[in-house]
């Protein structure tokens, strides 16, 4: 008997029968690249990408493929040494991962029993915490950010206290994505204290470099790792280091937590060419990175001032990161702004579906030329 060629509907039926049912209808993370694929180089270069918080400018790196027939080390030594030097922690406190996103996933898989344990997030926040939890079968408890008399988008400490004992992992994002603000150090510390016997507290510092005057001296949250057992810090080369395409991030925690996460990660998690490029960036290009951050921060100040003067804009969020979030007066003006840019091949990110962010859009700080092109276009709306 010969097998008949398979067809889409029979595969679909088989998947529905065999797969974890909650995945079948799950919507994957709508990353900036899934919403607008970059396509081939020609297509990619014909668009202005201001939707994924990537830094502008190309890097130049040397690759040596001599040993490419060999598996790489589990954690390439040169890479760990370079990051250790940068973050001022011992190499034993560092796990290099496939982007900070893999760190998020590993933490959830290591601490949450599927269909039993929960994570806690403070929306509006980075989407991958909930997606990774959902993928794994962990529940998501939300304690939204609140506006206080002094500042917007702050932690609700009372609301967080009510969840002590009910969650295994708490995700704090500082500076927040998409909100942009840094959480006060005292509040981060209060949350760590609050959950010290019951949950890991993850401080996602994907935008760390944009907040820091002195990158190597200011490691405020990483220093907490030696004082509190339940602190994990996430970092990445995707933002200030302008290496989003590399997929390289770091999970920083006590040696014991790193040992645990190492049981869950893939056997050869860092491809050799990635380690090579990342090590070069972390040793030779720190000054370049610093200049990139200074430029982005200057551009941010200008963009915020400009946005505040536009009729269609009613609120600009303070930002310590390489992007600016703002609110339009209403849905139709939000769509007008977004669509005018898309029609002219400038892509920004619509954040209006997020909790509390009705009519909000986010602009990533590309180059000065890109931002001025965006302003010119939007000035026609007056
Ligand atoms: C971009 C981003 C990440 C993911 O970084 P990768 O290293 O590219 O996976 C994680 N957290 C936040 C808050 C981010 O904005």
mmCIF file of C-alpha atoms and ligand atoms in Angstrom:
data_model
loop_
_atom_site.group_PDB
_atom_site.id
_atom_site.type_symbol
_atom_site.label_atom_id
_atom_site.label_comp_id
_atom_site.label_asym_id
_atom_site.label_seq_id
_atom_site.Cartn_x
_atom_site.Cartn_y
_atom_site.Cartn_z
ATOM 1 C CA UNK A 1 0.000 0.000 0.000
ATOM 2 C CA UNK A 2 1.415 3.352 -0.942
ATOM 3 C CA UNK A 3 0.933 6.359 1.279
ATOM 4 C CA UNK A 4 -1.116 9.094 -0.333
ATOM 5 C CA UNK A 5 0.381 12.574 -0.438
ATOM 6 C CA UNK A 6 -0.444 14.462 2.724
ATOM 7 C CA UNK A 7 -2.718 17.443 2.582
ATOM 8 C CA UNK A 8 -3.139 20.484 4.736
ATOM 9 C CA UNK A 9 -6.422 19.467 6.303
ATOM 10 C CA UNK A 10 -5.196 16.034 7.396
ATOM 11 C CA UNK A 11 -2.045 17.551 8.918
ATOM 12 C CA UNK A 12 -4.216 20.091 10.648
ATOM 13 C CA UNK A 13 -6.424 17.362 12.090
ATOM 14 C CA UNK A 14 -3.393 15.435 13.314
ATOM 15 C CA UNK A 15 -1.959 18.536 14.950
ATOM 16 C CA UNK A 16 -5.251 19.220 16.690
ATOM 17 C CA UNK A 17 -5.246 15.663 17.978
ATOM 18 C CA UNK A 18 -1.604 15.524 19.152
ATOM 19 C CA UNK A 19 -0.417 19.025 20.011
ATOM 20 C CA UNK A 20 -0.899 20.796 23.335
ATOM 21 C CA UNK A 21 -4.314 22.208 22.663
ATOM 22 C CA UNK A 22 -3.592 25.627 24.167
ATOM 23 C CA UNK A 23 -0.880 26.167 21.535
ATOM 24 C CA UNK A 24 -3.088 25.418 18.551
ATOM 25 C CA UNK A 25 -4.933 28.724 18.647
ATOM 26 C CA UNK A 26 -2.236 30.724 20.409
ATOM 27 C CA UNK A 27 -1.145 33.956 18.733
ATOM 28 C CA UNK A 28 2.684 34.186 18.642
ATOM 29 C CA UNK A 29 4.485 37.332 19.812
ATOM 30 C CA UNK A 30 3.807 40.066 17.289
ATOM 31 C CA UNK A 31 7.421 41.167 17.101
ATOM 32 C CA UNK A 32 8.277 44.194 15.034
ATOM 33 C CA UNK A 33 9.787 41.838 12.449
ATOM 34 C CA UNK A 34 6.743 39.613 12.222
ATOM 35 C CA UNK A 35 4.499 42.608 11.680
ATOM 36 C CA UNK A 36 6.796 43.952 8.955
ATOM 37 C CA UNK A 37 9.309 41.419 7.645
ATOM 38 C CA UNK A 38 12.544 43.009 6.484
ATOM 39 C CA UNK A 39 12.735 40.750 3.416
ATOM 40 C CA UNK A 40 15.857 40.846 1.300
ATOM 41 C CA UNK A 41 18.494 43.558 1.592
ATOM 42 C CA UNK A 42 16.991 45.724 -1.082
ATOM 43 C CA UNK A 43 13.579 45.699 0.592
ATOM 44 C CA UNK A 44 15.135 46.199 4.016
ATOM 45 C CA UNK A 45 17.086 49.236 2.878
ATOM 46 C CA UNK A 46 14.065 50.839 1.249
ATOM 47 C CA UNK A 47 12.380 51.197 4.633
ATOM 48 C CA UNK A 48 13.141 53.260 7.711
ATOM 49 C CA UNK A 49 12.952 50.955 10.698
ATOM 50 C CA UNK A 50 11.915 52.811 13.825
ATOM 51 C CA UNK A 51 9.746 50.067 15.317
ATOM 52 C CA UNK A 52 12.054 47.645 17.130
ATOM 53 C CA UNK A 53 14.337 49.847 19.271
ATOM 54 C CA UNK A 54 17.354 48.865 17.223
ATOM 55 C CA UNK A 55 20.320 51.204 17.228
ATOM 56 C CA UNK A 56 21.400 52.747 13.911
ATOM 57 C CA UNK A 57 24.717 52.067 12.184
ATOM 58 C CA UNK A 58 26.569 48.988 11.032
ATOM 59 C CA UNK A 59 29.351 47.231 12.858
ATOM 60 C CA UNK A 60 32.513 45.770 11.334
ATOM 61 C CA UNK A 61 33.694 42.466 12.725
ATOM 62 C CA UNK A 62 36.302 39.855 11.907
ATOM 63 C CA UNK A 63 35.306 36.212 11.776
ATOM 64 C CA UNK A 64 37.655 33.295 12.028
ATOM 65 C CA UNK A 65 36.084 30.061 10.819
ATOM 66 C CA UNK A 66 39.073 27.792 11.432
ATOM 67 C CA UNK A 67 37.408 25.736 14.136
ATOM 68 C CA UNK A 68 33.895 25.860 12.795
ATOM 69 C CA UNK A 69 33.877 22.040 12.440
ATOM 70 C CA UNK A 70 33.973 21.831 16.266
ATOM 71 C CA UNK A 71 31.194 22.404 18.756
ATOM 72 C CA UNK A 72 31.694 25.634 20.656
ATOM 73 C CA UNK A 73 32.312 25.692 24.393
ATOM 74 C CA UNK A 74 29.142 25.643 26.467
ATOM 75 C CA UNK A 75 29.937 29.229 27.514
ATOM 76 C CA UNK A 76 32.852 30.625 25.468
ATOM 77 C CA UNK A 77 35.492 31.893 27.906
ATOM 78 C CA UNK A 78 36.488 35.015 25.975
ATOM 79 C CA UNK A 79 32.870 36.117 25.879
ATOM 80 C CA UNK A 80 32.278 35.537 29.576
ATOM 81 C CA UNK A 81 35.507 37.331 30.452
ATOM 82 C CA UNK A 82 34.559 40.290 28.296
ATOM 83 C CA UNK A 83 31.105 40.578 29.860
ATOM 84 C CA UNK A 84 32.470 40.007 33.344
ATOM 85 C CA UNK A 85 34.815 42.906 32.796
ATOM 86 C CA UNK A 86 31.920 45.025 31.619
ATOM 87 C CA UNK A 87 29.350 44.195 34.307
ATOM 88 C CA UNK A 88 31.798 43.749 37.192
ATOM 89 C CA UNK A 89 30.491 40.326 38.218
ATOM 90 C CA UNK A 90 32.376 37.042 38.343
ATOM 91 C CA UNK A 91 32.045 34.827 35.250
ATOM 92 C CA UNK A 92 30.200 32.338 37.464
ATOM 93 C CA UNK A 93 27.359 34.849 37.750
ATOM 94 C CA UNK A 94 26.914 35.156 33.987
ATOM 95 C CA UNK A 95 25.006 33.036 31.492
ATOM 96 C CA UNK A 96 25.257 34.015 27.817
ATOM 97 C CA UNK A 97 22.010 33.305 25.973
ATOM 98 C CA UNK A 98 20.343 33.664 22.581
ATOM 99 C CA UNK A 99 19.218 37.188 23.334
ATOM 100 C CA UNK A 100 17.705 38.305 26.625
ATOM 101 C CA UNK A 101 14.548 36.627 25.329
ATOM 102 C CA UNK A 102 16.075 33.220 25.906
ATOM 103 C CA UNK A 103 16.944 34.290 29.451
ATOM 104 C CA UNK A 104 13.269 35.095 30.084
ATOM 105 C CA UNK A 105 12.243 31.677 28.815
ATOM 106 C CA UNK A 106 14.884 29.820 30.848
ATOM 107 C CA UNK A 107 13.873 31.573 34.053
ATOM 108 C CA UNK A 108 10.221 30.659 33.597
ATOM 109 C CA UNK A 109 11.031 27.054 32.691
ATOM 110 C CA UNK A 110 13.393 26.739 35.667
ATOM 111 C CA UNK A 111 11.136 28.203 38.352
ATOM 112 C CA UNK A 112 7.546 27.591 37.243
ATOM 113 C CA UNK A 113 5.894 24.188 37.246
ATOM 114 C CA UNK A 114 3.663 24.035 34.186
ATOM 115 C CA UNK A 115 -0.060 24.364 34.943
ATOM 116 C CA UNK A 116 0.679 25.118 38.557
ATOM 117 C CA UNK A 117 2.920 28.165 39.077
ATOM 118 C CA UNK A 118 2.604 31.794 38.043
ATOM 119 C CA UNK A 119 4.709 34.742 37.035
ATOM 120 C CA UNK A 120 3.901 38.355 37.874
ATOM 121 C CA UNK A 121 4.164 41.201 35.388
ATOM 122 C CA UNK A 122 3.459 44.944 35.671
ATOM 123 C CA UNK A 123 1.786 46.059 32.442
ATOM 124 C CA UNK A 124 2.163 47.958 30.228
ATOM 125 C CA UNK A 125 5.394 46.009 29.824
ATOM 126 C CA UNK A 126 7.502 43.902 27.488
ATOM 127 C CA UNK A 127 5.371 41.275 25.737
ATOM 128 C CA UNK A 128 7.695 38.296 25.918
ATOM 129 C CA UNK A 129 7.195 37.643 29.661
ATOM 130 C CA UNK A 130 3.566 36.685 29.121
ATOM 131 C CA UNK A 131 4.228 34.881 25.831
ATOM 132 C CA UNK A 132 6.987 32.743 27.344
ATOM 133 C CA UNK A 133 4.785 31.969 30.355
ATOM 134 C CA UNK A 134 1.877 31.030 28.136
ATOM 135 C CA UNK A 135 4.100 28.818 25.993
ATOM 136 C CA UNK A 136 5.281 26.980 29.059
ATOM 137 C CA UNK A 137 1.891 26.761 30.727
ATOM 138 C CA UNK A 138 2.612 29.192 33.562
ATOM 139 C CA UNK A 139 -0.112 31.569 34.671
ATOM 140 C CA UNK A 140 0.345 35.325 34.430
ATOM 141 C CA UNK A 141 -0.716 37.590 37.289
ATOM 142 C CA UNK A 142 -0.849 41.283 36.443
ATOM 143 C CA UNK A 143 -0.243 44.184 38.794
ATOM 144 C CA UNK A 144 -0.463 47.195 36.467
ATOM 145 C CA UNK A 145 1.829 50.199 36.758
ATOM 146 C CA UNK A 146 0.196 53.223 38.366
ATOM 147 C CA UNK A 147 0.486 56.980 38.014
ATOM 148 C CA UNK A 148 1.366 58.732 41.243
ATOM 149 C CA UNK A 149 1.296 62.440 41.974
ATOM 150 C CA UNK A 150 5.046 62.576 41.282
ATOM 151 C CA UNK A 151 5.480 60.263 38.314
ATOM 152 C CA UNK A 152 3.818 58.102 35.684
ATOM 153 C CA UNK A 153 4.177 54.331 35.237
ATOM 154 C CA UNK A 154 5.332 53.416 38.742
ATOM 155 C CA UNK A 155 5.168 50.137 40.644
ATOM 156 C CA UNK A 156 2.033 49.494 42.694
ATOM 157 C CA UNK A 157 3.795 48.313 45.859
ATOM 158 C CA UNK A 158 0.534 47.601 47.698
ATOM 159 C CA UNK A 159 -0.777 45.575 44.789
ATOM 160 C CA UNK A 160 2.508 43.670 44.597
ATOM 161 C CA UNK A 161 2.450 42.895 48.318
ATOM 162 C CA UNK A 162 -0.937 41.229 47.887
ATOM 163 C CA UNK A 163 0.671 38.687 45.509
ATOM 164 C CA UNK A 164 3.473 37.540 47.821
ATOM 165 C CA UNK A 165 3.363 33.745 48.014
ATOM 166 C CA UNK A 166 1.252 33.446 44.864
ATOM 167 C CA UNK A 167 3.971 33.759 42.224
ATOM 168 C CA UNK A 168 7.394 32.250 41.523
ATOM 169 C CA UNK A 169 8.880 34.959 39.320
ATOM 170 C CA UNK A 170 8.336 38.743 39.251
ATOM 171 C CA UNK A 171 9.378 40.644 36.116
ATOM 172 C CA UNK A 172 10.329 44.305 36.492
ATOM 173 C CA UNK A 173 11.403 46.180 33.390
ATOM 174 C CA UNK A 174 13.659 49.196 34.005
ATOM 175 C CA UNK A 175 13.815 51.276 31.897
ATOM 176 C CA UNK A 176 10.410 49.969 30.915
ATOM 177 C CA UNK A 177 9.510 48.958 27.401
ATOM 178 C CA UNK A 178 7.320 50.521 26.001
ATOM 179 C CA UNK A 179 6.940 53.119 28.766
ATOM 180 C CA UNK A 180 10.582 54.309 28.843
ATOM 181 C CA UNK A 181 11.015 55.291 32.487
ATOM 182 C CA UNK A 182 13.499 53.900 34.993
ATOM 183 C CA UNK A 183 11.961 52.544 38.194
ATOM 184 C CA UNK A 184 13.290 54.141 41.385
ATOM 185 C CA UNK A 185 16.027 52.007 42.889
ATOM 186 C CA UNK A 186 14.352 52.069 46.328
ATOM 187 C CA UNK A 187 11.191 50.529 44.859
ATOM 188 C CA UNK A 188 13.050 47.797 43.000
ATOM 189 C CA UNK A 189 14.776 46.994 46.281
ATOM 190 C CA UNK A 190 11.455 47.000 48.137
ATOM 191 C CA UNK A 191 10.045 44.436 45.683
ATOM 192 C CA UNK A 192 13.142 42.244 46.034
ATOM 193 C CA UNK A 193 12.780 42.402 49.842
ATOM 194 C CA UNK A 194 9.062 41.710 49.661
ATOM 195 C CA UNK A 195 9.528 38.531 47.619
ATOM 196 C CA UNK A 196 12.852 37.416 49.113
ATOM 197 C CA UNK A 197 11.534 34.100 50.451
ATOM 198 C CA UNK A 198 8.969 33.332 47.783
ATOM 199 C CA UNK A 199 9.915 34.516 44.294
ATOM 200 C CA UNK A 200 12.789 35.425 42.003
ATOM 201 C CA UNK A 201 12.734 39.084 41.003
ATOM 202 C CA UNK A 202 13.991 39.677 37.471
ATOM 203 C CA UNK A 203 15.153 43.193 36.624
ATOM 204 C CA UNK A 204 15.134 43.458 32.832
ATOM 205 C CA UNK A 205 17.817 46.000 31.965
ATOM 206 C CA UNK A 206 17.741 45.711 28.175
ATOM 207 C CA UNK A 207 18.161 49.519 28.058
ATOM 208 C CA UNK A 208 20.675 49.798 30.891
ATOM 209 C CA UNK A 209 23.288 51.676 28.870
ATOM 210 C CA UNK A 210 20.919 54.540 28.052
ATOM 211 C CA UNK A 211 20.441 55.334 31.746
ATOM 212 C CA UNK A 212 24.004 55.236 32.817
ATOM 213 C CA UNK A 213 26.566 57.997 32.934
ATOM 214 C CA UNK A 214 29.366 55.553 33.551
ATOM 215 C CA UNK A 215 28.615 52.065 32.268
ATOM 216 C CA UNK A 216 31.143 50.159 34.280
ATOM 217 C CA UNK A 217 30.681 52.053 37.553
ATOM 218 C CA UNK A 218 26.914 52.345 37.785
ATOM 219 C CA UNK A 219 25.933 48.671 37.959
ATOM 220 C CA UNK A 220 23.323 49.366 40.657
ATOM 221 C CA UNK A 221 20.990 46.412 40.197
ATOM 222 C CA UNK A 222 23.705 43.882 39.394
ATOM 223 C CA UNK A 223 25.315 44.795 42.723
ATOM 224 C CA UNK A 224 22.141 43.598 44.471
ATOM 225 C CA UNK A 225 22.932 40.044 43.313
ATOM 226 C CA UNK A 226 25.541 39.718 46.057
ATOM 227 C CA UNK A 227 23.118 40.938 48.742
ATOM 228 C CA UNK A 228 19.861 39.201 47.820
ATOM 229 C CA UNK A 229 19.500 35.559 46.769
ATOM 230 C CA UNK A 230 16.448 36.201 44.612
ATOM 231 C CA UNK A 231 17.765 38.783 42.121
ATOM 232 C CA UNK A 232 18.274 38.134 38.413
ATOM 233 C CA UNK A 233 19.303 40.856 35.952
ATOM 234 C CA UNK A 234 18.801 40.594 32.184
ATOM 235 C CA UNK A 235 21.020 42.367 29.668
ATOM 236 C CA UNK A 236 21.398 42.327 25.909
ATOM 237 C CA UNK A 237 23.680 43.376 23.059
ATOM 238 C CA UNK A 238 20.602 44.087 20.911
ATOM 239 C CA UNK A 239 20.047 47.692 21.905
ATOM 240 C CA UNK A 240 22.986 49.976 22.830
ATOM 241 C CA UNK A 241 25.542 47.646 21.217
ATOM 242 C CA UNK A 242 23.601 47.739 17.927
ATOM 243 C CA UNK A 243 23.754 43.946 17.560
ATOM 244 C CA UNK A 244 20.094 42.884 17.452
ATOM 245 C CA UNK A 245 20.822 40.532 14.558
ATOM 246 C CA UNK A 246 23.440 38.698 16.586
ATOM 247 C CA UNK A 247 21.003 37.361 19.209
ATOM 248 C CA UNK A 248 23.195 37.644 22.256
ATOM 249 C CA UNK A 249 22.083 38.443 25.791
ATOM 250 C CA UNK A 250 23.186 37.805 29.349
ATOM 251 C CA UNK A 251 21.451 36.529 32.448
ATOM 252 C CA UNK A 252 23.176 37.707 35.626
ATOM 253 C CA UNK A 253 22.494 36.039 38.975
ATOM 254 C CA UNK A 254 24.109 34.139 41.831
ATOM 255 C CA UNK A 255 26.330 31.226 40.865
ATOM 256 C CA UNK A 256 23.666 28.830 42.175
ATOM 257 C CA UNK A 257 20.903 30.308 40.032
ATOM 258 C CA UNK A 258 23.184 30.243 36.959
ATOM 259 C CA UNK A 259 23.892 26.554 37.673
ATOM 260 C CA UNK A 260 20.159 25.876 37.744
ATOM 261 C CA UNK A 261 19.475 27.740 34.487
ATOM 262 C CA UNK A 262 22.386 25.862 32.877
ATOM 263 C CA UNK A 263 20.424 22.631 33.318
ATOM 264 C CA UNK A 264 17.607 23.947 31.176
ATOM 265 C CA UNK A 265 19.495 25.740 28.390
ATOM 266 C CA UNK A 266 20.447 23.984 25.131
ATOM 267 C CA UNK A 267 23.823 22.143 25.125
ATOM 268 C CA UNK A 268 25.668 24.592 22.840
ATOM 269 C CA UNK A 269 23.721 27.778 23.304
ATOM 270 C CA UNK A 270 26.240 30.275 21.924
ATOM 271 C CA UNK A 271 27.359 29.685 18.317
ATOM 272 C CA UNK A 272 31.093 30.297 17.837
ATOM 273 C CA UNK A 273 30.725 33.208 15.368
ATOM 274 C CA UNK A 274 28.308 34.918 17.767
ATOM 275 C CA UNK A 275 30.772 34.611 20.635
ATOM 276 C CA UNK A 276 33.521 35.996 18.441
ATOM 277 C CA UNK A 277 31.596 39.072 17.334
ATOM 278 C CA UNK A 278 30.166 39.706 20.803
ATOM 279 C CA UNK A 279 33.610 39.492 22.406
ATOM 280 C CA UNK A 280 34.982 42.000 19.907
ATOM 281 C CA UNK A 281 32.095 44.400 20.570
ATOM 282 C CA UNK A 282 32.619 44.135 24.320
ATOM 283 C CA UNK A 283 36.357 44.710 24.193
ATOM 284 C CA UNK A 284 37.067 47.004 21.235
ATOM 285 C CA UNK A 285 33.846 48.918 20.761
ATOM 286 C CA UNK A 286 32.883 50.243 24.182
ATOM 287 C CA UNK A 287 33.758 53.824 23.268
ATOM 288 C CA UNK A 288 31.767 53.501 20.053
ATOM 289 C CA UNK A 289 28.788 52.214 22.028
ATOM 290 C CA UNK A 290 29.099 55.079 24.474
ATOM 291 C CA UNK A 291 29.066 57.623 21.634
ATOM 292 C CA UNK A 292 26.024 55.901 20.125
ATOM 293 C CA UNK A 293 24.197 56.204 23.458
ATOM 294 C CA UNK A 294 25.129 59.868 23.880
ATOM 295 C CA UNK A 295 23.837 60.605 20.375
ATOM 296 C CA UNK A 296 20.605 58.706 20.960
ATOM 297 C CA UNK A 297 20.001 60.521 24.226
ATOM 298 C CA UNK A 298 20.524 63.934 22.604
ATOM 299 C CA UNK A 299 18.185 62.988 19.776
ATOM 300 C CA UNK A 300 15.625 61.821 22.327
ATOM 301 C CA UNK A 301 15.560 65.189 24.089
ATOM 302 C CA UNK A 302 14.964 66.928 20.746
ATOM 303 C CA UNK A 303 12.256 64.495 19.691
ATOM 304 C CA UNK A 304 10.408 64.844 23.002
ATOM 305 C CA UNK A 305 10.435 68.635 22.733
ATOM 306 C CA UNK A 306 9.204 68.455 19.158
ATOM 307 C CA UNK A 307 6.418 65.964 19.967
ATOM 308 C CA UNK A 308 5.203 68.179 22.801
ATOM 309 C CA UNK A 309 4.624 70.951 20.265
ATOM 310 C CA UNK A 310 2.481 68.905 17.879
ATOM 311 C CA UNK A 311 -1.295 69.472 17.899
ATOM 312 C CA UNK A 312 -2.105 65.788 17.471
ATOM 313 C CA UNK A 313 0.021 64.771 20.438
ATOM 314 C CA UNK A 314 -1.451 65.118 23.927
ATOM 315 C CA UNK A 315 1.121 63.305 26.050
ATOM 316 C CA UNK A 316 4.807 62.402 25.780
ATOM 317 C CA UNK A 317 6.176 59.853 28.229
ATOM 318 C CA UNK A 318 9.535 60.544 29.870
ATOM 319 C CA UNK A 319 12.193 58.169 28.521
ATOM 320 C CA UNK A 320 15.511 56.816 29.702
ATOM 321 C CA UNK A 321 15.777 54.469 26.721
ATOM 322 C CA UNK A 322 16.335 54.635 22.952
ATOM 323 C CA UNK A 323 12.684 55.250 22.135
ATOM 324 C CA UNK A 324 9.887 57.684 22.895
ATOM 325 C CA UNK A 325 6.273 56.776 23.653
ATOM 326 C CA UNK A 326 3.578 59.358 23.022
ATOM 327 C CA UNK A 327 -0.194 59.579 22.971
ATOM 328 C CA UNK A 328 -2.348 61.030 20.218
ATOM 329 C CA UNK A 329 -5.558 62.940 20.963
ATOM 330 C CA UNK A 330 -7.784 60.187 19.632
ATOM 331 C CA UNK A 331 -7.911 57.002 17.590
ATOM 332 C CA UNK A 332 -8.334 58.705 14.255
ATOM 333 C CA UNK A 333 -5.323 60.989 14.783
ATOM 334 C CA UNK A 334 -3.260 58.022 15.943
ATOM 335 C CA UNK A 335 -4.130 56.165 12.743
ATOM 336 C CA UNK A 336 -3.405 59.226 10.630
ATOM 337 C CA UNK A 337 0.077 59.587 12.109
ATOM 338 C CA UNK A 338 0.868 55.878 11.865
ATOM 339 C CA UNK A 339 -0.473 55.452 8.344
ATOM 340 C CA UNK A 340 1.175 58.549 6.925
ATOM 341 C CA UNK A 341 4.497 57.140 8.100
ATOM 342 C CA UNK A 342 3.825 53.621 6.778
ATOM 343 C CA UNK A 343 2.800 55.008 3.377
ATOM 344 C CA UNK A 344 6.195 56.675 3.285
ATOM 345 C CA UNK A 345 8.046 53.543 4.373
ATOM 346 C CA UNK A 346 8.732 54.708 7.908
ATOM 347 C CA UNK A 347 7.753 52.065 10.425
ATOM 348 C CA UNK A 348 7.058 52.882 14.064
ATOM 349 C CA UNK A 349 5.308 50.729 16.671
ATOM 350 C CA UNK A 350 1.635 50.900 17.554
ATOM 351 C CA UNK A 351 1.303 50.348 21.314
ATOM 352 C CA UNK A 352 -2.361 51.276 21.529
ATOM 353 C CA UNK A 353 -3.513 47.730 22.334
ATOM 354 C CA UNK A 354 -1.522 47.699 25.575
ATOM 355 C CA UNK A 355 -3.174 48.297 28.913
ATOM 356 C CA UNK A 356 -3.478 52.064 29.636
ATOM 357 C CA UNK A 357 -1.870 52.969 26.314
ATOM 358 C CA UNK A 358 -4.900 53.920 24.220
ATOM 359 C CA UNK A 359 -3.818 55.902 21.139
ATOM 360 C CA UNK A 360 -0.126 55.507 21.963
ATOM 361 C CA UNK A 361 2.698 55.073 19.453
ATOM 362 C CA UNK A 362 6.381 54.433 20.025
ATOM 363 C CA UNK A 363 9.255 55.784 17.960
ATOM 364 C CA UNK A 364 12.669 54.115 18.181
ATOM 365 C CA UNK A 365 15.636 56.472 17.997
ATOM 366 C CA UNK A 366 17.203 55.658 14.690
ATOM 367 C CA UNK A 367 19.771 57.985 13.161
ATOM 368 C CA UNK A 368 19.478 61.769 13.179
ATOM 369 C CA UNK A 369 18.619 61.672 9.460
ATOM 370 C CA UNK A 370 15.830 59.142 10.025
ATOM 371 C CA UNK A 371 14.259 61.115 12.844
ATOM 372 C CA UNK A 372 14.413 64.339 10.871
ATOM 373 C CA UNK A 373 12.771 62.599 7.889
ATOM 374 C CA UNK A 374 9.981 61.465 10.240
ATOM 375 C CA UNK A 375 9.495 64.966 11.652
ATOM 376 C CA UNK A 376 9.386 66.516 8.180
ATOM 377 C CA UNK A 377 6.639 64.171 7.106
ATOM 378 C CA UNK A 378 4.559 64.660 10.220
ATOM 379 C CA UNK A 379 4.889 68.428 10.014
ATOM 380 C CA UNK A 380 2.639 68.271 6.944
ATOM 381 C CA UNK A 381 -0.187 67.246 9.305
ATOM 382 C CA UNK A 382 -0.475 70.648 11.008
HETATM 383 C C1 LIG B 1 14.531 44.100 23.295
HETATM 384 C C2 LIG B 1 14.169 43.620 24.653
HETATM 385 C C3 LIG B 1 14.511 42.347 25.107
HETATM 386 C C4 LIG B 1 15.066 41.287 24.199
HETATM 387 O O1 LIG B 1 16.331 41.448 23.863
HETATM 388 P P1 LIG B 1 17.067 40.362 22.948
HETATM 389 O O2 LIG B 1 18.387 40.277 23.587
HETATM 390 O O3 LIG B 1 17.092 40.949 21.588
HETATM 391 O O4 LIG B 1 16.316 39.068 23.024
HETATM 392 C C5 LIG B 1 14.242 42.003 26.403
HETATM 393 N N1 LIG B 1 13.627 42.860 27.222
HETATM 394 C C6 LIG B 1 13.246 44.086 26.822
HETATM 395 C C7 LIG B 1 12.577 44.984 27.772
HETATM 396 C C8 LIG B 1 13.496 44.491 25.524
HETATM 397 O O5 LIG B 1 13.074 45.687 25.099
#
